[in-house]
Structure formats: C-alpha cells, structure tokens
Amino acid sequence: MSSHMVPPRKGLFGALYELSDQGEVDFEELVADVEELPQRRRIWGSGAIERDKCHVVVEAECSACRRAFLRRAAATALSEPPRCGGCGGHDEHSPTGDVVALKAQEAGALLSSGMLHTLDTAPDGSRAGAYDPAAAGVLAGENTADKAMTLPELGRLPRSCPPRRGLVPRAEALLMVASAAVPMPRTPTMAAFAEIGYGWAWCQLDNTVLCQRCVSGQSMASCYGTFPDYYHFVSGAMGVMEDCARLTAGYVQHCLVEHEDLASRLVMDNWMITLQAVYLDVLHEKAKSPQFGADESRALKYRLINSGIRPLALAALLEGTHTGPADDALVDAVSLLALCAHEALDRRHDNCANEAYNLFSIVAAHQGVDSAGPLGRFCVDVLAWAIDHGSMWPLLLAGRQLIWQVYQGRYQSSLLLDNLARDADCAPGDLYCDPVLNSLNPLLTDGAEQTATATATASEVFSVRARCRDRAGYDRMVADCLEHFAACETCRGFDAATWQARPAHITPAYLAKHGGDCRCLNTMAVYTSLVLFEQALWAADAAGTYTGPTADWDPLLC
C-alpha cells in the first residue's frame, strides 16, 4: 500500500483505534492525545477526501482530482480512487495520474488482523468484549457467516409508504441539548443530526436517575457511531465528529475509573461493540437483494447490537424500574420489543430499498412467513409480561423508542400512522411459528398458553390488555396516565391527538427532561406502550395499507 494511502482503521474511527494501546490514562491526557494525532490532522487538514461508505480514503492533491473523484464516487460507489501525484494539470472530467485501489476488506480479514479492536475497555488491557464476550462473539460470527438465504416475496411486503426524506429537523430542542455536550453548528442539517444521532440514546434514557455523565457519554457514542452511516449528509462536520470521538473516549475512561460496578461497564462495553458493528456494516456494499445467514438467533442478536438498542436496554435497566432477575434472554426480549417500535415503522421503507437489517425481514427469511404476526405478538407478550410482573422497564424503553421514532421528521412515521387503512378482521396466521422468538418470550416461559393462533383477528392479536392477566393493573396504569395528561399543560391532549400533532407535546417533554424533569416523557412512554403500540405494529402488517401522499424517493436515503 502506498504511503499516501491510509487503511480504514485510520479513517472515521481513527481516534478510538489510536487509543487502543493507551491503557489507563488520565482523561486530560487522553483528550490531548486525540487532539494531537498528527496523521488524522494531516488528513483532515489537507482537504483529503474520506469515504468509508465507498471503502476508500484518498488524499487528492489538486482540486480537479477532488471534484472528479467526488462526482464519480457519488455515481458509481468508486473503489479505485484517482490520485493526482503531481500530474501538472489534466482534464478534470478524465483524471489521470496514479490510481491506487483500496479494496473493501473481507470481514474475515478484519477479524484476523485485529482491526475489530476499537479500544481498551479495562485497565488491564482487555479489549471490547471483556465484559460481554457473548455479544462480541455474535458480532464476530455474523460478520464471517456465509449469507446465502434470500428474502421470500411475502417478506417484501408491505411497501406502500410516504417518501423517505433527508436530514429534516423537527425542532431545535435536541440541537440545544446536544450542543450542551459537544458544540454543533446551528443549522437545520445538524439539528436533524442531533435528533437522530445524539437523540437515539439521550431520548431513551432517564438522565434524572442515571449517572448523567454516563447518559451524556452514551449519547456521544451514539452520535459518533452515526457519522459513518450519515457521512454523505454531514461530511462537512468532521470537527464535530472529532469532538464526539474525544468524548466517547472520555465516557470509557469515566466508566473504568469512576464506576466499579460491572453493570455500568457492561453498558459501556456494549456501546464499543456496537461501534465495531457499525464500522463493519459500512464496509459492506449495499446489496441488490437482502441475504441472510443460516443462524436466525445470531442474526436477531446482531441486529440488537448494530442498532444500539442492546446497550440502551442494559442502561435503562439501571434506572431501577424493574424488580427481579434480568438474564441475557430477558435483556434480548426487551431489546427486541423496543427495536420493533423502530423496525415496524421502518419496514416499508426498508422493503422499498432492499434493506436486510430489519427484524421483520430476518424472521420472514428464516421462517418463510409474514413476520408481522409472530413479531407483533411477541411484542404484545413482552408488554403483557411486564404488566403482570409490575416491571416498568420494558414499558418505558419501548414507549420512549416509539416516541423518538415518530419525532423524527426524516422517517415521516407520524404521516404513515395517520394514514393507515387497517383490515381489523384479517387473520394473521400462526403467531408462534418461530422457535427462536418463543425461546425468548418471557410470557411463554411463565407458562402462558400460545393462544390466539388460527382464529383470532388482528385486533385481538395486537391487544395488550387482552393478553395480560392483570387487567386491573393495566386499567390502573392507563388511568394514571390520563390523569396526568388532564392536569399537565405539556401533555394535555396527547392521548387524543393525531400522530402528526403529538411532536408538539414531545418537544416540551424533551426540554423538561433536559431541565431535570422526566415525568412527562415517562408518562407519555408508558401510555404509548399500553395503548398506542398496537398502531405501530399495524404499520409492519401487509393488512395495513398506507393511503396518504407519496412520491418517488431515492433508496439511498434509507
């Protein structure tokens, strides 16, 4: 490899890779080390072009090469970048000079070379996965698996949906929240980026009861991990990305130095594994058709990792709203529940764009059935189990996730939900046909029967109240939420509002959370899980037809 080329480990994730040999370092020194990385400063300071999505990093020495490369890369996902090399001038439409290829590396080569090690997660030098080796094993296994299983045609439905949009902000509230942690330009693009990147973690966690440095650190890790996937939107914000890298490193150091409890370190470790997964995912070219490996359990667990929902579930568990044991199976079950709020509303866009990373696609591919029924029923069962056991942890996390999803202007989920024509009498088929989901279902583990399989209507299948044993407890929780809504200026009308009107209630709830009061958001979250979650499940079902405005949109927006 020529000296002017930089391998992927010096690319977007350069800061964390550089820190992999630091061990236990004072935070002030750690920040200084990252600020002074000469190689990274040389790349970004010289006007270099970096595109991990195209698997290349190239330093073009004249503007003609840079413009030509950007034009060709955008059109063809270029994998052989031109380099000027002192060409002395040429036609920018036909760049000449040395052309050096940096091919996308196979995942197996990445594993064997040690490039998956992002940074130390323990002072003794242990790598990411030291606190959760099983999650690290899932990441390694899924990225080396042979993926030859295709998605059946019924798994490609439904497809009717509003158009996917670019980075369109809902408001400036989360930009203000994120800017308190890391300076961000006050632009519409960065406002939307803050909602998606920083908000993915911050909006899901109660910062009023958790360690605030951990919540901020997790939000930084989330924001940092968003850059590779959204690089085509925010390539001009490399300074922000570097700040996120430093603060992510600071979060790791905070956990290792100030948290002796393994639970906090387990959360941090899972965030590092998630960052590894995100980095590997962007190395893969966009598939023309979704393909899957043979291990459904591992595929589902990997989706929980690369989405970042597993570390959020582990973090939310520390809020203290769950009583009793919580083993890996229950963490996975609650993670699946929460992520379904995202995947159900994303499924139509993913189907149109041939995206494979969706829980509904994974189940459909492995079971050969429409997965809306089995996954939807799984979610209902987990919610029912939580009600029966008095655990607020699943209700809060799933509700916050659905609220966050609807809040994003980019997804247009509120428009989708307000324009769904639903066939409530359509029978969903066998709801318990998936042994992997059944093995994770806490309600079945508790001895509940696999009811409502062949004859139940969809409205009965997705009813949380009908499935739980403690219906009086369900009614009591709903009544408490309605009482809060009636008395609260921020929340009043949330229960009766259209989905498109609900963000007007969510924005002040986020601002109150930033100010130290999470009661409004938590009440909205519980009500959303108890009463509104059913509507999100309808969005994943082919029996729900979108009837609102639509338009052509680029699948690359997905």
PDB file of C-alpha atoms in Angstrom, residues 36-155:
ATOM      1  CA  GLU A  36      -2.692  15.896  18.569  1.00  0.00           C
ATOM      2  CA  LEU A  37      -2.973  12.800  16.373  1.00  0.00           C
ATOM      3  CA  PRO A  38      -0.726  14.026  13.531  1.00  0.00           C
ATOM      4  CA  GLN A  39      -1.896  11.529  10.924  1.00  0.00           C
ATOM      5  CA  ARG A  40      -5.567  12.360  11.391  1.00  0.00           C
ATOM      6  CA  ARG A  41      -4.895  16.095  11.490  1.00  0.00           C
ATOM      7  CA  ARG A  42      -2.846  15.789   8.294  1.00  0.00           C
ATOM      8  CA  ILE A  43      -5.692  14.008   6.516  1.00  0.00           C
ATOM      9  CA  TRP A  44      -8.469  16.368   7.521  1.00  0.00           C
ATOM     10  CA  GLY A  45      -6.297  19.474   7.399  1.00  0.00           C
ATOM     11  CA  SER A  46      -5.133  18.834   3.834  1.00  0.00           C
ATOM     12  CA  GLY A  47      -8.561  18.690   2.234  1.00  0.00           C
ATOM     13  CA  ALA A  48      -8.419  14.921   1.902  1.00  0.00           C
ATOM     14  CA  ILE A  49     -11.485  13.035   0.799  1.00  0.00           C
ATOM     15  CA  GLU A  50     -12.681  10.268   3.071  1.00  0.00           C
ATOM     16  CA  ARG A  51     -15.471   7.865   2.163  1.00  0.00           C
ATOM     17  CA  ASP A  52     -15.713   4.775   4.310  1.00  0.00           C
ATOM     18  CA  LYS A  53     -19.042   4.064   2.602  1.00  0.00           C
ATOM     19  CA  CYS A  54     -17.045   3.515  -0.602  1.00  0.00           C
ATOM     20  CA  HIS A  55     -14.257   1.739   1.291  1.00  0.00           C
ATOM     21  CA  VAL A  56     -11.643   4.306   0.304  1.00  0.00           C
ATOM     22  CA  VAL A  57      -9.571   7.047   1.813  1.00  0.00           C
ATOM     23  CA  VAL A  58      -7.693   9.182  -0.705  1.00  0.00           C
ATOM     24  CA  GLU A  59      -5.649  12.341  -0.488  1.00  0.00           C
ATOM     25  CA  ALA A  60      -6.118  14.144  -3.788  1.00  0.00           C
ATOM     26  CA  GLU A  61      -3.537  16.860  -4.328  1.00  0.00           C
ATOM     27  CA  CYS A  62      -5.430  19.108  -6.708  1.00  0.00           C
ATOM     28  CA  SER A  63      -8.992  20.384  -6.864  1.00  0.00           C
ATOM     29  CA  ALA A  64      -9.605  18.801 -10.285  1.00  0.00           C
ATOM     30  CA  CYS A  65      -8.930  15.322  -8.894  1.00  0.00           C
ATOM     31  CA  ARG A  66     -11.064  16.006  -5.860  1.00  0.00           C
ATOM     32  CA  ARG A  67     -14.040  17.200  -7.900  1.00  0.00           C
ATOM     33  CA  ALA A  68     -13.743  14.313 -10.362  1.00  0.00           C
ATOM     34  CA  PHE A  69     -13.458  11.766  -7.590  1.00  0.00           C
ATOM     35  CA  LEU A  70     -16.460  13.093  -5.723  1.00  0.00           C
ATOM     36  CA  ARG A  71     -18.544  13.131  -8.893  1.00  0.00           C
ATOM     37  CA  ARG A  72     -17.581   9.581  -9.871  1.00  0.00           C
ATOM     38  CA  ALA A  73     -17.810   8.225  -6.329  1.00  0.00           C
ATOM     39  CA  ALA A  74     -21.304   9.594  -5.892  1.00  0.00           C
ATOM     40  CA  ALA A  75     -22.399   7.979  -9.157  1.00  0.00           C
ATOM     41  CA  THR A  76     -20.596   4.648  -9.033  1.00  0.00           C
ATOM     42  CA  ALA A  77     -19.510   3.951  -5.439  1.00  0.00           C
ATOM     43  CA  LEU A  78     -15.941   4.171  -6.667  1.00  0.00           C
ATOM     44  CA  SER A  79     -13.497   1.695  -5.175  1.00  0.00           C
ATOM     45  CA  GLU A  80     -10.413   2.771  -7.156  1.00  0.00           C
ATOM     46  CA  PRO A  81      -9.823   6.442  -6.331  1.00  0.00           C
ATOM     47  CA  PRO A  82      -7.651   8.664  -8.526  1.00  0.00           C
ATOM     48  CA  ARG A  83      -4.650  10.417  -7.087  1.00  0.00           C
ATOM     49  CA  CYS A  84      -3.069  13.387  -8.732  1.00  0.00           C
ATOM     50  CA  GLY A  85       0.507  12.580  -7.729  1.00  0.00           C
ATOM     51  CA  GLY A  86       1.806  15.855  -9.112  1.00  0.00           C
ATOM     52  CA  CYS A  87       0.184  15.452 -12.514  1.00  0.00           C
ATOM     53  CA  GLY A  88       0.775  19.041 -13.507  1.00  0.00           C
ATOM     54  CA  GLY A  89      -2.756  19.586 -14.716  1.00  0.00           C
ATOM     55  CA  HIS A  90      -5.284  17.493 -16.600  1.00  0.00           C
ATOM     56  CA  ASP A  91      -8.869  17.402 -17.782  1.00  0.00           C
ATOM     57  CA  GLU A  92     -10.955  17.153 -14.612  1.00  0.00           C
ATOM     58  CA  HIS A  93     -13.510  15.085 -16.476  1.00  0.00           C
ATOM     59  CA  SER A  94     -10.873  12.407 -17.202  1.00  0.00           C
ATOM     60  CA  PRO A  95      -8.421  12.454 -14.277  1.00  0.00           C
ATOM     61  CA  THR A  96      -5.047  10.882 -14.926  1.00  0.00           C
ATOM     62  CA  GLY A  97      -2.072  10.040 -12.761  1.00  0.00           C
ATOM     63  CA  ASP A  98      -1.579   7.189 -10.332  1.00  0.00           C
ATOM     64  CA  VAL A  99      -4.690   5.213  -9.479  1.00  0.00           C
ATOM     65  CA  VAL A 100      -4.318   3.208  -6.318  1.00  0.00           C
ATOM     66  CA  ALA A 101      -7.015   0.714  -5.334  1.00  0.00           C
ATOM     67  CA  LEU A 102      -8.053   0.164  -1.757  1.00  0.00           C
ATOM     68  CA  LYS A 103     -10.434  -2.754  -1.995  1.00  0.00           C
ATOM     69  CA  ALA A 104     -13.096  -3.391   0.597  1.00  0.00           C
ATOM     70  CA  GLN A 105     -11.600  -5.808   3.063  1.00  0.00           C
ATOM     71  CA  GLU A 106     -13.360  -9.047   3.798  1.00  0.00           C
ATOM     72  CA  ALA A 107     -14.787  -9.286   7.307  1.00  0.00           C
ATOM     73  CA  GLY A 108     -12.660 -12.367   7.946  1.00  0.00           C
ATOM     74  CA  ALA A 109      -9.509 -10.434   7.132  1.00  0.00           C
ATOM     75  CA  LEU A 110     -10.604  -7.692   9.516  1.00  0.00           C
ATOM     76  CA  LEU A 111     -11.119 -10.223  12.276  1.00  0.00           C
ATOM     77  CA  SER A 112      -7.796 -11.958  11.753  1.00  0.00           C
ATOM     78  CA  SER A 113      -5.892  -8.690  11.583  1.00  0.00           C
ATOM     79  CA  GLY A 114      -7.280  -7.460  14.885  1.00  0.00           C
ATOM     80  CA  MET A 115      -8.909  -4.399  13.331  1.00  0.00           C
ATOM     81  CA  LEU A 116     -12.105  -5.069  15.244  1.00  0.00           C
ATOM     82  CA  HIS A 117     -10.408  -3.945  18.476  1.00  0.00           C
ATOM     83  CA  THR A 118     -11.523  -0.352  18.910  1.00  0.00           C
ATOM     84  CA  LEU A 119     -10.085   0.470  22.301  1.00  0.00           C
ATOM     85  CA  ASP A 120      -9.352  -0.971  25.680  1.00  0.00           C
ATOM     86  CA  THR A 121     -12.380  -1.451  27.896  1.00  0.00           C
ATOM     87  CA  ALA A 122     -10.487  -2.441  31.041  1.00  0.00           C
ATOM     88  CA  PRO A 123      -7.336  -1.050  32.631  1.00  0.00           C
ATOM     89  CA  ASP A 124      -5.646  -4.459  32.337  1.00  0.00           C
ATOM     90  CA  GLY A 125      -5.669  -4.149  28.555  1.00  0.00           C
ATOM     91  CA  SER A 126      -8.734  -6.272  27.764  1.00  0.00           C
ATOM     92  CA  ARG A 127     -10.401  -5.352  24.515  1.00  0.00           C
ATOM     93  CA  ALA A 128     -14.014  -4.559  23.700  1.00  0.00           C
ATOM     94  CA  GLY A 129     -15.999  -7.613  24.719  1.00  0.00           C
ATOM     95  CA  ALA A 130     -14.207  -8.002  28.039  1.00  0.00           C
ATOM     96  CA  TYR A 131     -17.457  -7.509  29.933  1.00  0.00           C
ATOM     97  CA  ASP A 132     -19.794  -9.080  27.366  1.00  0.00           C
ATOM     98  CA  PRO A 133     -17.858 -11.726  25.418  1.00  0.00           C
ATOM     99  CA  ALA A 134     -21.108 -13.291  24.153  1.00  0.00           C
ATOM    100  CA  ALA A 135     -22.068 -10.054  22.362  1.00  0.00           C
ATOM    101  CA  ALA A 136     -18.577  -9.811  20.894  1.00  0.00           C
ATOM    102  CA  GLY A 137     -18.954 -13.398  19.696  1.00  0.00           C
ATOM    103  CA  VAL A 138     -22.208 -12.537  17.951  1.00  0.00           C
ATOM    104  CA  LEU A 139     -20.502  -9.682  16.138  1.00  0.00           C
ATOM    105  CA  ALA A 140     -17.617 -11.889  15.008  1.00  0.00           C
ATOM    106  CA  GLY A 141     -19.856 -14.772  13.971  1.00  0.00           C
ATOM    107  CA  GLU A 142     -22.343 -12.713  11.983  1.00  0.00           C
ATOM    108  CA  ASN A 143     -19.635 -10.847  10.085  1.00  0.00           C
ATOM    109  CA  THR A 144     -17.933 -14.062   8.982  1.00  0.00           C
ATOM    110  CA  ALA A 145     -21.110 -16.013   8.181  1.00  0.00           C
ATOM    111  CA  ASP A 146     -21.973 -17.199   4.704  1.00  0.00           C
ATOM    112  CA  LYS A 147     -25.139 -15.315   3.778  1.00  0.00           C
ATOM    113  CA  ALA A 148     -26.977 -17.104   1.003  1.00  0.00           C
ATOM    114  CA  MET A 149     -30.556 -17.166   2.310  1.00  0.00           C
ATOM    115  CA  THR A 150     -32.853 -14.829   0.385  1.00  0.00           C
ATOM    116  CA  LEU A 151     -35.964 -12.969   1.459  1.00  0.00           C
ATOM    117  CA  PRO A 152     -39.218 -14.545   0.207  1.00  0.00           C
ATOM    118  CA  GLU A 153     -41.601 -12.338  -1.712  1.00  0.00           C
ATOM    119  CA  LEU A 154     -44.081 -12.159   1.159  1.00  0.00           C
ATOM    120  CA  GLY A 155     -41.261 -10.790   3.288  1.00  0.00           C
TER     121      GLY A 155
END
